[in-house]
GROMACS .gro file of C-alpha atoms in nm:
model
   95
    1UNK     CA    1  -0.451   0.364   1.750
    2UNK     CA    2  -0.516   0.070   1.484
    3UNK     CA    3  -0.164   0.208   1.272
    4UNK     CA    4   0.012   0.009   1.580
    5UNK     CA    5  -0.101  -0.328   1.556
    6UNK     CA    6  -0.041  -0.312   1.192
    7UNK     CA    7   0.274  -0.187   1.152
    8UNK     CA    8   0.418  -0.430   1.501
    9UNK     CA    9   0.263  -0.720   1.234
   10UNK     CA   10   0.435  -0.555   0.947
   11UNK     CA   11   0.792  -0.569   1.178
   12UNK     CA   12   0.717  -0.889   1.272
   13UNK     CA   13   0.683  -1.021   0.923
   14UNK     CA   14   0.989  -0.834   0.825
   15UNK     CA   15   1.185  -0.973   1.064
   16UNK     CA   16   1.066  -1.352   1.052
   17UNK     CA   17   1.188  -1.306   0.612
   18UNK     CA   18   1.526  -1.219   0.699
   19UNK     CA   19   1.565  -1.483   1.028
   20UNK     CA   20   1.445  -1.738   0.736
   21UNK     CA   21   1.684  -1.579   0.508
   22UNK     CA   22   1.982  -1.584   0.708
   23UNK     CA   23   1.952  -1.933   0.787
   24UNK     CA   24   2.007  -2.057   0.430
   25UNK     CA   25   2.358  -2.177   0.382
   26UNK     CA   26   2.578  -2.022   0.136
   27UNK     CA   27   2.702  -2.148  -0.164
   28UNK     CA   28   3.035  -2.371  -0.056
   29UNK     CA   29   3.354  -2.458  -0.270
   30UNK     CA   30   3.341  -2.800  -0.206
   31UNK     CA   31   3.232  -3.033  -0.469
   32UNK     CA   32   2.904  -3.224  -0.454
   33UNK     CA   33   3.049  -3.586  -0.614
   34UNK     CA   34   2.717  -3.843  -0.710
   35UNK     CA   35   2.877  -4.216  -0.764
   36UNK     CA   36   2.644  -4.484  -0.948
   37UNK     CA   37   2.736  -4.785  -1.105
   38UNK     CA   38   2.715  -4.804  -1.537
   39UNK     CA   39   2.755  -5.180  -1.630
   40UNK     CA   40   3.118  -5.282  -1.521
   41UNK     CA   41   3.213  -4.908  -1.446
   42UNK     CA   42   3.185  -4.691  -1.160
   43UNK     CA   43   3.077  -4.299  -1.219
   44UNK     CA   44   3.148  -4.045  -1.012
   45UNK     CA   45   3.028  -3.706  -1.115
   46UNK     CA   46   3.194  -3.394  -0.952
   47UNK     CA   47   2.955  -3.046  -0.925
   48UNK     CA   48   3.015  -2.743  -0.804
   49UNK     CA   49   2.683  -2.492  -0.762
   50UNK     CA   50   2.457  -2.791  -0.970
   51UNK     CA   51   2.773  -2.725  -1.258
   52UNK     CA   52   2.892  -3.093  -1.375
   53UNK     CA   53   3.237  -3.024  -1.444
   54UNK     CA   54   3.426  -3.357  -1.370
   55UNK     CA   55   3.343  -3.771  -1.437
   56UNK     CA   56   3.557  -3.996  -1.307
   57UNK     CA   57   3.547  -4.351  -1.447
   58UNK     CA   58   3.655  -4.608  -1.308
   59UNK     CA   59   3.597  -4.931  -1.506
   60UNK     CA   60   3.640  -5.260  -1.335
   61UNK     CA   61   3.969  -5.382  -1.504
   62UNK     CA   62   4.195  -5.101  -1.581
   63UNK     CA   63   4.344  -4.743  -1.459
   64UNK     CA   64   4.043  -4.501  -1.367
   65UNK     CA   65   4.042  -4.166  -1.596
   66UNK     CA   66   3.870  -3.852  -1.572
   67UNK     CA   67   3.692  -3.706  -1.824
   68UNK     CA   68   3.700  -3.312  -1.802
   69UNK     CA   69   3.530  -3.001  -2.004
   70UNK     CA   70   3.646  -2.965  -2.344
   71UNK     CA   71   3.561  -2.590  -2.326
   72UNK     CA   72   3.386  -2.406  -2.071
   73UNK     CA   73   2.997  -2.432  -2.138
   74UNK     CA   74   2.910  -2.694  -2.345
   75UNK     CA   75   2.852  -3.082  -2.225
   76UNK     CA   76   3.139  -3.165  -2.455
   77UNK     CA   77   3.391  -3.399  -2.225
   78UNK     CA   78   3.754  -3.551  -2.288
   79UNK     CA   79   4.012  -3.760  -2.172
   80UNK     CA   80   4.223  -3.568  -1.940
   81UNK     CA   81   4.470  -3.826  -1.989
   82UNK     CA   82   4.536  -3.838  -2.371
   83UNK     CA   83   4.591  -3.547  -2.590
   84UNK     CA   84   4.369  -3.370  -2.798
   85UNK     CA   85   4.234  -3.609  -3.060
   86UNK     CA   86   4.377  -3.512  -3.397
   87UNK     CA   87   4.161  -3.554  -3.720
   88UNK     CA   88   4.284  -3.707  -4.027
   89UNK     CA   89   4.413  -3.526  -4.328
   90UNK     CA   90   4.479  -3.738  -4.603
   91UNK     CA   91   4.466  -3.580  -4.934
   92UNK     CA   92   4.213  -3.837  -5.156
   93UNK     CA   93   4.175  -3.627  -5.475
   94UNK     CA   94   4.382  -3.331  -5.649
   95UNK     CA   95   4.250  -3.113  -5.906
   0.00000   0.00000   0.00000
C-alpha cells in the first residue's frame, strides 16, 4: 500500500525532468553576431554554438574587412581579404 504513493511521486518526477528537458531549444545554425564599438571602429563578432569564428571590422573611414580563422582551433585570425602574409628571406651571411 505505501509502494504506490512512492512510485506515482517517482513518475511524477520523471516526467516533470523530461517536460523541462524538452523545452530547451536546440542548438540553431544561425549565428549569434555581438557588435561594440573599439575607438573609431565598429566590431562585430560572429559565433556559432559560443565558437568565435568571424570579426568584422568596420573602421570609420575605409572598406570594412573580415578577419577569419587562420586554422581551425586556435584564436589565430587573418585578413580574408589579402593573401597569406609571406615572410622575408633574404640571405644576410654565407659560409
Amino acid at each position: 500500500m505505501h509502494t504506490f504513493p512512492r512510485l506515482l511521486l517517482a513518475a511524477l518526477l520523471a516526467f516533470g525532468a523530461v517536460g523541462a528537458f524538452a523545452q530547451q531549444e536546440p542548438p540553431s545554425g544561425e549565428p549569434d553576431v555581438t557588435i561594440r564599438q573599439e575607438g573609431d571602429k565598429t566590431i562585430e563578432e560572429y559565433r556559432v554554438n559560443g565558437f568565435l569564428y568571424a570579426i568584422k571590422v568596420t573602421p570609420k573611414f575605409g572598406k570594412p574587412y573580415f578577419l577569419v580563422r587562420a586554422d581551425g582551433n586556435d584564436a589565430n585570425f587573418v585578413r580574408s581579404d589579402q593573401p597569406t602574409m609571406r615572410i622575408p628571406a633574404w640571405e644576410i651571411f654565407k659560409w
